[in-house]
Coordinates of C-alpha atoms in Angstrom, one line a residue:
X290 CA 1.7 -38.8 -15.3
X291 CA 2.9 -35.8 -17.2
X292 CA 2.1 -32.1 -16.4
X293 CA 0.0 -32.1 -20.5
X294 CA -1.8 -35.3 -19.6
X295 CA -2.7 -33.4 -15.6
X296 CA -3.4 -29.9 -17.3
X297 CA -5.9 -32.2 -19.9
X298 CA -7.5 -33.7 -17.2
X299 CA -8.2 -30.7 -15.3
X300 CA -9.4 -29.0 -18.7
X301 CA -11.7 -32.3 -18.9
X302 CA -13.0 -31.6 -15.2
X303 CA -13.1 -27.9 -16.1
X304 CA -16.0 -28.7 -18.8
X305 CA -17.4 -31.2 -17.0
X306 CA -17.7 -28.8 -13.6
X307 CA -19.3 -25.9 -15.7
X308 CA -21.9 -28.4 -17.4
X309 CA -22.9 -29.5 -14.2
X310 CA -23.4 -26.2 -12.6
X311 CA -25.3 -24.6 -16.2
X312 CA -27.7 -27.2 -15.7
X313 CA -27.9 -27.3 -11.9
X314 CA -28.5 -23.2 -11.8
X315 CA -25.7 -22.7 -9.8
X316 CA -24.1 -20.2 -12.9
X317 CA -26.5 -17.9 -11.7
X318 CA -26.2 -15.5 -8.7
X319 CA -27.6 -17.3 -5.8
X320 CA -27.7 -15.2 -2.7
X321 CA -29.0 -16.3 0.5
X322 CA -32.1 -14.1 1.9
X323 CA -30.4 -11.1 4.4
X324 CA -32.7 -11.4 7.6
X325 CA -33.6 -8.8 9.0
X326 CA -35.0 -8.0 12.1
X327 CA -38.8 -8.1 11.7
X328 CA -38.3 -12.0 10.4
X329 CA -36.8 -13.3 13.4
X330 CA -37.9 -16.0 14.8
X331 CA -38.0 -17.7 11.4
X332 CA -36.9 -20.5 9.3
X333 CA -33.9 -18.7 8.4
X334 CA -31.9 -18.4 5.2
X335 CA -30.2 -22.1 5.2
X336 CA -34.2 -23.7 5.6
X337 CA -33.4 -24.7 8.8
X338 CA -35.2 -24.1 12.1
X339 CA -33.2 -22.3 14.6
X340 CA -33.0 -20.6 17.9
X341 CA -34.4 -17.4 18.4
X342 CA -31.1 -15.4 17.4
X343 CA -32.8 -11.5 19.1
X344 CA -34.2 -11.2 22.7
X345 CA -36.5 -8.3 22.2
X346 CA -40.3 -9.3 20.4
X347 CA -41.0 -7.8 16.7
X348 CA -43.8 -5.6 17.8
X349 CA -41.4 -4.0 20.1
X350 CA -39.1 -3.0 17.4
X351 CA -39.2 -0.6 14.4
X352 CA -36.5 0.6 12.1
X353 CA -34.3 3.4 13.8
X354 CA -34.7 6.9 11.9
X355 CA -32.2 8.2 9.6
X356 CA -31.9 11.2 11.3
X357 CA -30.1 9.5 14.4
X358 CA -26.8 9.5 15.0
X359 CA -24.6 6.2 14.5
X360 CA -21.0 5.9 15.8
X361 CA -18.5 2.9 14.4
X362 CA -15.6 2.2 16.3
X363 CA -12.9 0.4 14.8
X364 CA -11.8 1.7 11.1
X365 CA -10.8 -1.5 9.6
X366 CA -12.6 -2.4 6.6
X367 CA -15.7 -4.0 8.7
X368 CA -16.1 -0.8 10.0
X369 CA -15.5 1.4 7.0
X370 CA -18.0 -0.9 5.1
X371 CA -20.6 -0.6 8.4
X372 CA -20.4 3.5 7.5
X373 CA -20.4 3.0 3.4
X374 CA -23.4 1.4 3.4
X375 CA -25.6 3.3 6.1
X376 CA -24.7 6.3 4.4
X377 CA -25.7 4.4 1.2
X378 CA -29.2 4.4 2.6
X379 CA -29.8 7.5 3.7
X380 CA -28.1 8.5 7.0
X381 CA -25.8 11.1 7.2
X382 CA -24.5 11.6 11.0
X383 CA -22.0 8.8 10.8
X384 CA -18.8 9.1 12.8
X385 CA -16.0 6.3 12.3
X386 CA -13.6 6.4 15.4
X387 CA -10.2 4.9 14.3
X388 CA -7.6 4.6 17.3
X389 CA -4.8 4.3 15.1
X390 CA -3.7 7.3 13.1
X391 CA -4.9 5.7 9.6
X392 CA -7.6 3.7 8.4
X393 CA -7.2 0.4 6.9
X394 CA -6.9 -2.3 10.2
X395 CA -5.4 -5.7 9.0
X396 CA -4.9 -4.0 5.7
X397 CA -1.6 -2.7 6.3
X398 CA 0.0 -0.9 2.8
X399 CA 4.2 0.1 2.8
X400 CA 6.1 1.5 0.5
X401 CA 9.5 0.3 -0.3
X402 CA 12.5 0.8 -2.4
X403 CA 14.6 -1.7 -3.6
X404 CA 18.4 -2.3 -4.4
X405 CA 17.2 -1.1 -8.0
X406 CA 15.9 2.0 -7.0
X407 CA 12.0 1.0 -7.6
X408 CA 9.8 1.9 -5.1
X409 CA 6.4 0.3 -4.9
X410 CA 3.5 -0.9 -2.9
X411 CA 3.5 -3.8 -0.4
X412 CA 1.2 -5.8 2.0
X413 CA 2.4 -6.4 5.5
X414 CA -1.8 -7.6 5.8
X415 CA -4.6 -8.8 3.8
X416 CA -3.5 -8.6 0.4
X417 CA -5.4 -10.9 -2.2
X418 CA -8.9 -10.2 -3.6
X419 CA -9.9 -13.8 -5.1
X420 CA -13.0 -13.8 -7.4
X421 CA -15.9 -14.7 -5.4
X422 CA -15.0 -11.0 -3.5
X423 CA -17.9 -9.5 -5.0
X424 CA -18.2 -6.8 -2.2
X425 CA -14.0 -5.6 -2.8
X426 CA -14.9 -5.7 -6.2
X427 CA -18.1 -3.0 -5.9
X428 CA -15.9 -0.9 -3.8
X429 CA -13.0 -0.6 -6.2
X430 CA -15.6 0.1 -8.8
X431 CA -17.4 2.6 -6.4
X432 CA -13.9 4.7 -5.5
X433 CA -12.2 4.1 -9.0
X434 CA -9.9 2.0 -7.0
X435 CA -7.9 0.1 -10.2
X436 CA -6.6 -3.9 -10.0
X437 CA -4.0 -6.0 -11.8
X438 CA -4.4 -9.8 -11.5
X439 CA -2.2 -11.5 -9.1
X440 CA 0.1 -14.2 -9.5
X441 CA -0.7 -17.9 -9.4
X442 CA -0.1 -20.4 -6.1
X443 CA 2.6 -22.4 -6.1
X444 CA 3.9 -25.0 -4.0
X445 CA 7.5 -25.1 -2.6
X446 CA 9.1 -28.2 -3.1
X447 CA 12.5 -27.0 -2.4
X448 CA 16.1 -26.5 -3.8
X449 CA 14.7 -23.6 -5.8
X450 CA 11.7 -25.6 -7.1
X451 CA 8.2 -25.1 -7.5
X452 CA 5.1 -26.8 -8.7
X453 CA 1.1 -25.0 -9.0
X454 CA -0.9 -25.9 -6.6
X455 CA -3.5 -28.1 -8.7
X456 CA -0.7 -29.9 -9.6
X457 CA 1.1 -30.6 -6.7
X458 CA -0.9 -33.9 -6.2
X459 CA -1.4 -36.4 -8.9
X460 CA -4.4 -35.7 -11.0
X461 CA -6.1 -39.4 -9.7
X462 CA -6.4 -38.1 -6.7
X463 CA -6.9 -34.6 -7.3
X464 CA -9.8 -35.4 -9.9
X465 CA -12.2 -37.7 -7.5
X466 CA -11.4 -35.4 -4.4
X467 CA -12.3 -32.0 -6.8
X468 CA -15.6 -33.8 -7.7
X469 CA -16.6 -34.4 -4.2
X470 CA -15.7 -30.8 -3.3
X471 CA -17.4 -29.2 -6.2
X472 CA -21.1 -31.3 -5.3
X473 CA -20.5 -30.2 -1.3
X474 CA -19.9 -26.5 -2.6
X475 CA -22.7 -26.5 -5.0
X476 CA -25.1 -27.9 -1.7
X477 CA -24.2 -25.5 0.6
X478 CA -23.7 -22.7 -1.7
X479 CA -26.4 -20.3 -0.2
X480 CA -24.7 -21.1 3.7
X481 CA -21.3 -20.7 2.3
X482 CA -21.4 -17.4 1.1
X483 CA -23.2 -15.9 3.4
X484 CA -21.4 -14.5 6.8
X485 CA -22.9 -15.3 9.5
X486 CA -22.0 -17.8 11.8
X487 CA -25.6 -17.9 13.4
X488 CA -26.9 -21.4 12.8
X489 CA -23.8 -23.5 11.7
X490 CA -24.0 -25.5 15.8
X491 CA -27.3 -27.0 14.3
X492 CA -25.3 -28.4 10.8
X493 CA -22.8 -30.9 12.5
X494 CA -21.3 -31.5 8.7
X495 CA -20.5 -27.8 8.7
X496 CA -19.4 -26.8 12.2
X497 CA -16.9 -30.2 12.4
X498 CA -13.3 -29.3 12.1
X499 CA -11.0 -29.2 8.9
X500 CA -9.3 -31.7 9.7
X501 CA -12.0 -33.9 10.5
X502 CA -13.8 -33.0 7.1
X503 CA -10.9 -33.4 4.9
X504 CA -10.0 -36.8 6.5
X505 CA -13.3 -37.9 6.3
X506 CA -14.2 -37.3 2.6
X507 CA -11.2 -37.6 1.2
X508 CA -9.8 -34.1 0.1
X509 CA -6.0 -34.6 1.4
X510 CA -5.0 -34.0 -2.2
X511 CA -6.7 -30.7 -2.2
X512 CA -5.0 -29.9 1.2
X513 CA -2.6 -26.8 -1.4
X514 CA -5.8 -25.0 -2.0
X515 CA -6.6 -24.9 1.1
X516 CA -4.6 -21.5 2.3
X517 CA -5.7 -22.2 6.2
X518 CA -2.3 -22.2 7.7
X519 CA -0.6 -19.8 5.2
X520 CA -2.7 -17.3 5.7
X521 CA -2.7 -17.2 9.7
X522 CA -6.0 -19.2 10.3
X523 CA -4.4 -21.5 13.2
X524 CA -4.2 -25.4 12.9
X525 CA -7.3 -27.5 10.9
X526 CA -8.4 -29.3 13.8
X527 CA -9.7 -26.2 15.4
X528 CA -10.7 -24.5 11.6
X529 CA -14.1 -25.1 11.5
X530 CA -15.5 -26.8 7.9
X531 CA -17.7 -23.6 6.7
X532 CA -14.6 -21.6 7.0
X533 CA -12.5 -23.9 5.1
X534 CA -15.3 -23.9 2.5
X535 CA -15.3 -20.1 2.4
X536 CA -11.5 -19.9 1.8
X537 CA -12.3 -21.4 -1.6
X538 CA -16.1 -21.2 -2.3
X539 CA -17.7 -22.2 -5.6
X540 CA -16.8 -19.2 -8.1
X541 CA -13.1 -19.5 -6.7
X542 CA -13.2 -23.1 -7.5
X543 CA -15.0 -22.7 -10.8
X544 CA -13.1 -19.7 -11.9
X545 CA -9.9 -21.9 -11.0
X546 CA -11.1 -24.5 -13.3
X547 CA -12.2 -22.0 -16.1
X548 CA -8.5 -21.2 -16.4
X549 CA -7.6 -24.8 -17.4
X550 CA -9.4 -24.3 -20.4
X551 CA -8.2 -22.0 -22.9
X552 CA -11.7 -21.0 -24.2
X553 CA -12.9 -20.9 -20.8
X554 CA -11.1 -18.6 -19.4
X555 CA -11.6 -15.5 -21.7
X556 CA -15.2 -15.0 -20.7
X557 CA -14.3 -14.4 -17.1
X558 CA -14.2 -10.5 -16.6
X559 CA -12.0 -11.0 -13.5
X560 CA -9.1 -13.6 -12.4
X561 CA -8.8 -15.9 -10.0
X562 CA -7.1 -13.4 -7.4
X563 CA -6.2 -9.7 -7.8
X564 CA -4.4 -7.0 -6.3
X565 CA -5.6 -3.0 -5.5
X566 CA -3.0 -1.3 -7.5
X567 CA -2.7 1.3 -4.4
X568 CA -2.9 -1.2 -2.5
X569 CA -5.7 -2.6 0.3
X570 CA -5.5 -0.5 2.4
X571 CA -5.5 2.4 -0.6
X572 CA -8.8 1.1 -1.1
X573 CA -10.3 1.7 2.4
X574 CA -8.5 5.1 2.4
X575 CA -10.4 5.9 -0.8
X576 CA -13.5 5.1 0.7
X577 CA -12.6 7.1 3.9
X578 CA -12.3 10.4 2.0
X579 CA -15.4 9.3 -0.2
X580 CA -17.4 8.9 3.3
X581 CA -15.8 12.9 4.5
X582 CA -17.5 13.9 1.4
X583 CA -20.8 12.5 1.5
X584 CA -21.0 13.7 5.3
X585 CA -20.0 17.1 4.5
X586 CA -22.6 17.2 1.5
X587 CA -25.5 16.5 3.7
X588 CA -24.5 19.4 5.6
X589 CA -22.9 17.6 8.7
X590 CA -19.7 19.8 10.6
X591 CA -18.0 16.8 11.4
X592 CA -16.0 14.4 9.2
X593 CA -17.5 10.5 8.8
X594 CA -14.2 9.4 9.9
X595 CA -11.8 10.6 12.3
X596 CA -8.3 9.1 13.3
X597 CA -6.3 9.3 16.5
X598 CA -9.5 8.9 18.3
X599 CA -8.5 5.2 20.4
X600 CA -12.2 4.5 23.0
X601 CA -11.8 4.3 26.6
X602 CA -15.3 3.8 27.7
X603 CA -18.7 3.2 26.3
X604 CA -22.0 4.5 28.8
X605 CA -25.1 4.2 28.1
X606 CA -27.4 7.4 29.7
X607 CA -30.5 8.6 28.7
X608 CA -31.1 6.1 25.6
X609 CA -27.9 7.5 24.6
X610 CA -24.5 6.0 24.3
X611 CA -21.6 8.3 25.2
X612 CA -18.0 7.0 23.7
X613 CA -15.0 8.6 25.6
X614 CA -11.4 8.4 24.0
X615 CA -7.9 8.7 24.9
X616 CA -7.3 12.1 23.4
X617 CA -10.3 13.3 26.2
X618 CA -12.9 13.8 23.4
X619 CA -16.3 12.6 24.0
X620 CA -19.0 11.5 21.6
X621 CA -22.5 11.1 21.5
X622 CA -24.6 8.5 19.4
X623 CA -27.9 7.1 19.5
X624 CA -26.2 3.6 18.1
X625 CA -23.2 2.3 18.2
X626 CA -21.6 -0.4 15.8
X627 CA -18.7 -1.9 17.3
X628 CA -16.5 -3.4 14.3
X629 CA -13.4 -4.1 16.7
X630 CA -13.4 -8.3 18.2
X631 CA -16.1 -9.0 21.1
X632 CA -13.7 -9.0 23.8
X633 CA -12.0 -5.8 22.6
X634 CA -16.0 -4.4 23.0
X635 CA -16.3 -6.4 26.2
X636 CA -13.5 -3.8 28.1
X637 CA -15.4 -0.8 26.9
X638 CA -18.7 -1.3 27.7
X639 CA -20.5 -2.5 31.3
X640 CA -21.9 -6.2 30.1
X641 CA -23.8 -8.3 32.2
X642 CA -21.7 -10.9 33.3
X643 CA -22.7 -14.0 31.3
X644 CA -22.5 -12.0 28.4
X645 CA -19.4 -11.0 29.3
X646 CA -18.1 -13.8 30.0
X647 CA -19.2 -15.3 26.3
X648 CA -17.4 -11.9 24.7
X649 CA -14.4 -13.5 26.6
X650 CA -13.6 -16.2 24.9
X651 CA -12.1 -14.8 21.3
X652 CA -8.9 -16.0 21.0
X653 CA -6.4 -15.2 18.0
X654 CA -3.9 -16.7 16.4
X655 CA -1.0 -14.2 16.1
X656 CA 1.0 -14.1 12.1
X657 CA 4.2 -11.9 11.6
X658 CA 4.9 -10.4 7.8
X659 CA 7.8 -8.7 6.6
X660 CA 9.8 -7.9 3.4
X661 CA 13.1 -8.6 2.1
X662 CA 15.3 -7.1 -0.9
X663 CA 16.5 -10.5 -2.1
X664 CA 19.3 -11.1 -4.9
X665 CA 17.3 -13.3 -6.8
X666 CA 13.7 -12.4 -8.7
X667 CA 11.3 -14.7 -8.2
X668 CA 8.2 -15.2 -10.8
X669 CA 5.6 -13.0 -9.3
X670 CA 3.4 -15.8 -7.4
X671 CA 2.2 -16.7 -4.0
X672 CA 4.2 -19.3 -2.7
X673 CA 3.5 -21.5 0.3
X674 CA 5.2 -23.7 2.4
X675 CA 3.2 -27.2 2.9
X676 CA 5.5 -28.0 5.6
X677 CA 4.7 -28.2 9.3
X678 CA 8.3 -27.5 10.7
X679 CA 9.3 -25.2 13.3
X680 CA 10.6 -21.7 12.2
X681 CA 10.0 -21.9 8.9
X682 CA 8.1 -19.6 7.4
X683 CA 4.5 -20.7 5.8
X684 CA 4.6 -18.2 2.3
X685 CA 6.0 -15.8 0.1
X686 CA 4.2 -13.6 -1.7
X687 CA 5.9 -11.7 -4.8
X688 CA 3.8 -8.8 -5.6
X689 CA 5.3 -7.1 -8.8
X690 CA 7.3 -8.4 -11.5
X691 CA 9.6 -5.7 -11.7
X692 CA 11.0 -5.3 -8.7
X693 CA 12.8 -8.6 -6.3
X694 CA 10.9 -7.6 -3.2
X695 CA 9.1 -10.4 -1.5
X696 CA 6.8 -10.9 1.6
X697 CA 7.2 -13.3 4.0
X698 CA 4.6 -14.5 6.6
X699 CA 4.9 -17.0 10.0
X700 CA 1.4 -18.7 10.8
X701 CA 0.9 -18.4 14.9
X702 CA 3.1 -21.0 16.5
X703 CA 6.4 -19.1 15.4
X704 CA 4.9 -15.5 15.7
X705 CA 4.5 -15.6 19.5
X706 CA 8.3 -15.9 19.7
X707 CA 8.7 -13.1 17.5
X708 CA 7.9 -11.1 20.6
X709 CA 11.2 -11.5 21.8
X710 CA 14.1 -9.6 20.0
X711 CA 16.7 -12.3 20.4
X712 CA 14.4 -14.7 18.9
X713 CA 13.4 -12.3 16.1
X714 CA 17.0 -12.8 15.4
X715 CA 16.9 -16.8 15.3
X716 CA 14.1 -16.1 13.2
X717 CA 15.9 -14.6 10.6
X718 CA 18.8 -16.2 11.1
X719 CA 16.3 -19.3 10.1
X720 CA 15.0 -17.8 7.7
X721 CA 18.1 -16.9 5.6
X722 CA 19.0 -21.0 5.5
X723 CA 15.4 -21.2 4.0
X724 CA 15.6 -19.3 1.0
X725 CA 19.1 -20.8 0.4
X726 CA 17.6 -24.2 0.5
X727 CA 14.5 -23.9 -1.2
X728 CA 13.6 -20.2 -2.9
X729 CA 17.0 -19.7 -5.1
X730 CA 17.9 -16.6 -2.7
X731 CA 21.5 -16.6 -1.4
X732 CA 21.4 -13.0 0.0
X733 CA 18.5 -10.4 1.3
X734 CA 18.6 -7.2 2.8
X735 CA 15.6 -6.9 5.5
X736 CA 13.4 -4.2 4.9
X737 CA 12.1 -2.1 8.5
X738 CA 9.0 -2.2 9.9
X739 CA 7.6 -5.8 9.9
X740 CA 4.1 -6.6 11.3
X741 CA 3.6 -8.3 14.0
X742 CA -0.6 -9.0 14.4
X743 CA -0.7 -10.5 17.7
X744 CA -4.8 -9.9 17.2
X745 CA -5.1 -11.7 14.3
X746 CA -7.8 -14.2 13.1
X747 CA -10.9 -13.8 16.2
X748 CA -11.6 -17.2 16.9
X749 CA -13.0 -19.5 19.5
X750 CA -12.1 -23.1 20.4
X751 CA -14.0 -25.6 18.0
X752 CA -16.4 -26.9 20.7
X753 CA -17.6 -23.5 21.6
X754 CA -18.3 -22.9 18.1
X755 CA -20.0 -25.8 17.9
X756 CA -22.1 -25.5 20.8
X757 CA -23.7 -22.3 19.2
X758 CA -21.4 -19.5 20.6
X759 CA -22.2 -17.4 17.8
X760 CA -26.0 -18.1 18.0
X761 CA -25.2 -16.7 21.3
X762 CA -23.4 -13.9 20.1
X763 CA -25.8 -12.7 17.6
X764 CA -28.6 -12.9 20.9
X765 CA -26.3 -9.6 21.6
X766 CA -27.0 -7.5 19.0
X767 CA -28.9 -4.4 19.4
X768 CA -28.9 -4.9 23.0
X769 CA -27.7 -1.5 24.6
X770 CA -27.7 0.4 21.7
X771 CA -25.4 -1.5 20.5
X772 CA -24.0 -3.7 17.4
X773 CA -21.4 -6.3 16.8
X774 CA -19.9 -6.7 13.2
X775 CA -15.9 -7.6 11.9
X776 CA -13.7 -10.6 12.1
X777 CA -15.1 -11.4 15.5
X778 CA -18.2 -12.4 13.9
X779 CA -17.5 -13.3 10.3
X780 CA -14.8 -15.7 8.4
X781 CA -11.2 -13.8 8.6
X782 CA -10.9 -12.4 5.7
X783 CA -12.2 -8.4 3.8
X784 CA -15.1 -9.8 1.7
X785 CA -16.7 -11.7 4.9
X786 CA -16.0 -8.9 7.1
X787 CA -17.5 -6.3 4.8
X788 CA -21.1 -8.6 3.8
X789 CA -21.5 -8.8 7.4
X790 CA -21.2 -4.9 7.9
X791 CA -23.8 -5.0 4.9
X792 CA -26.3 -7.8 6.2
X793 CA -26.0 -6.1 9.8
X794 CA -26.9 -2.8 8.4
X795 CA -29.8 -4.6 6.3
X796 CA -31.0 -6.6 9.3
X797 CA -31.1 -3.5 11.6
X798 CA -30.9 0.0 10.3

């Protein structure tokens, strides 16, 4: 079948998808109901009994005053968000501690020069903001924080050749398996897009694995859009479903249809994907300053956030919590959100041992990115590698047209090697037969300081997940003084990281 007969097929699905959702309501914004703590025990937001998710009894509990004092540790964009939107409603002693000596986390932003003598902006971490980001979006808007739209995603089929992910697979496969997607997204819109994990053990069709779901009802052929193991999320069998259906939730998918039709498309205000022109991490640093100057408004001494300032201990005395750091500094806080993983919150603080024992568990699934200076200029895309072999890398990502510059990324089975030097060296040895063979680059300088997250992507094995460890998890919160929020809790990625920050703050504070 021809690439006009695929591309009128998808414009054919494209109509038929947005007549569906106009009359099924689904065009308009559907948000699931935030709990919050005075509603628990409850049929909660999915319509679904579940376990009671906090220990202490609603008459016991009132909302904290705004006068208090709330410490964050962890300035990552979880953490930044946590502070953004207390101080949005009303408090004004909030202290961010960040260990490293800039904010930003997995949101890593490098400048670079190339052969050509262009410098410009590149991301060694989270990068693209797709269309159902609503919360990146606010913030941009919030910080003046401009975007361009990013490339497309294209498949590598090798010896310099490349195909869009839509059409990778032929369109009678790709239309039935769409359809069946788009009626699952459109069911579990209002679980999808919110962040909690709380609840998913009791939906067996949304705590199975990937691999199981994709097997099961048929979606290989949509298997390109589904960025798990490009983007550092570990193998499908231990993915869990909801996850996979966040990666590309209903206005992605729709949005990505809207652009098969010509008409379509020009009513969408935003693309598919975009990039911060200063780049993620530019973004959060925005907000960091934005936050120094709301604290120092109310009349607070002390900036909101403050670098260099790596935790050591966390003790709770006198209903207070007292947060010691490397640099010998100690701070006191009434409450303390903790947007760094569970088992990074674990060392700090003095759990009782089952509950230690369950903050334990996280995993990750370490991913290595880098740059190179190649002698060929890609179309500015994000390419990935559907591959499973050894030591090859899993994408590409070309951020600007103008400049030859690429990213590269390695999902977490070659990563771990990258640990050792002389295998860093295989790697790129590896790696330099790759691009020869399949991306049209003979030649590439390396560019310094790759990123190596061995912390990336919090994650427990699949049967924990599914026998309610994050029900368990959330059972935590509030305990101590204290609050769980980030990756740890939500799907990897800004947007899920950041609502949680929001719904914790709206649940508790």
């Amino acid at each position: 079948m021809t690439l006009l007969t695929h591309q009128y097929a998808l414009s054919l699905f494209g109509l038929l998808s947005a007549s569906l959702l106009w009359t099924s309501g689904a065009f308009q914004p559907s948000f699931p109901r935030l709990p919050t703590r005075s509603s628990f025990p409850i049929d909660n937001h999915f319509g679904m009994k579940t376990r009671r998710l906090m220990t202490a009894s609603v008459a016991d509990w009132s909302p904290p005053s705004k006068d208090q004092s709330i410490g964050i540790i962890g300035g990552g964009p979880s953490g930044i968000a946590a502070a953004w939107f207390l101080m949005k409603k009303g408090y004004s002693d909030v202290t961010v501690l960040e260990g490293a000596d800039e904010v930003g986390g997995k949101c890593l932003t490098v400048n670079y020069t190339d052969s050509k003598g262009i410098t410009n902006n590149y991301e060694l971490g989270a990068e693209y903001i797709t269309y159902a980001y609503e919360t990146l979006f606010e913030f941009m808007d919030e910080v003046g924080e401009k975007w361009v739209p990013a490339g497309g995603i294209e498949v590598i089929l090798g010896g310099g050749k490349f195909i869009e992910a839509l059409k990778y697979s032929p369109i009678l496969k790709v239309l039935p398996a769409a359809i069946k997607y788009l009626f699952i997204l459109i069911k579990y819109r209002n679980i999808i897009s919110n962040p909690s994990n709380a609840g998913i053990a009791a939906i067996p069709f949304l705590s199975q694995s990937s691999d199981e779901f994709i097997e099961k009802e048929g979606l290989q052929a949509l298997k390109p859009i589904f960025l798990v193991r490009q983007f550092g999320y570990g193998p499908f069998p231990q993915f869990p479903t909801i996850n996979l259906l966040r990666t590309v939730p209903l206005p992605t998918l729709l949005r990505s249809l809207g652009e098969q039709i010509p008409v379509v498309k020009n009513f969408f205000k935003r693309p598919i994907a975009a990039l911060a022109v200063d780049g993620t991490q530019g973004l959060f640093k925005k907000m960091a300053v934005s936050l120094n100057e709301k604290k120092a408004a109310a009349g607070q001494s002390v900036d909101a956030v403050l670098v260099g300032q790596k935790v050591t201990t966390m003790t709770r005395k006198n209903d207070k919590i007292l947060v010691d750091t490397a640099s010998g500094k100690q701070h006191t806080f009434d409450k303390v959100i903790c947007a760094i993983p569970p088992d990074y919150v674990e060392k700090l603080f003095k759990f009782p041992e089952e509950e230690s024992k369950l903050m334990k568990m996280i995993g990750y699934d370490p991913y290595f990115v880098a740059c190179i200076d190649p002698d060929y200029n890609l179309e500015r895309a994000y390419y990935q590698n559907l591959e499973t072999l050894e030591d090859d890398p899993v994408q590409f990502s070309k951020r600007w047209t103008d400049s030859p510059i690429v990213a590269y990324g390695y999902n977490w089975k070659t990563a771990e090697k990258v640990l050792n030097k002389k295998n860093l060296e295989k790697l790129y040895c590896e790696l330099s037969n790759y691009c020869k063979n399949n991306m049209n680059i003979n030649s590439f300088s390396f560019l310094p300081n790759p990123a190596l997250w061995e912390t990336y992507h919090p994650n427990v094995p699949i049967e924990a997940y599914q026998d309610g460890y994050y029900d368990k998890l959330e059972a935590i919160q509030g305990k101590y003084g204290l609050y769980l929020t980030g990756d740890g809790m939500a799907a990897e990625s800004m947007e899920y990281s950041c609502k949680y920050s929001k719904q914790l703050i709206d649940r508790f504070f």
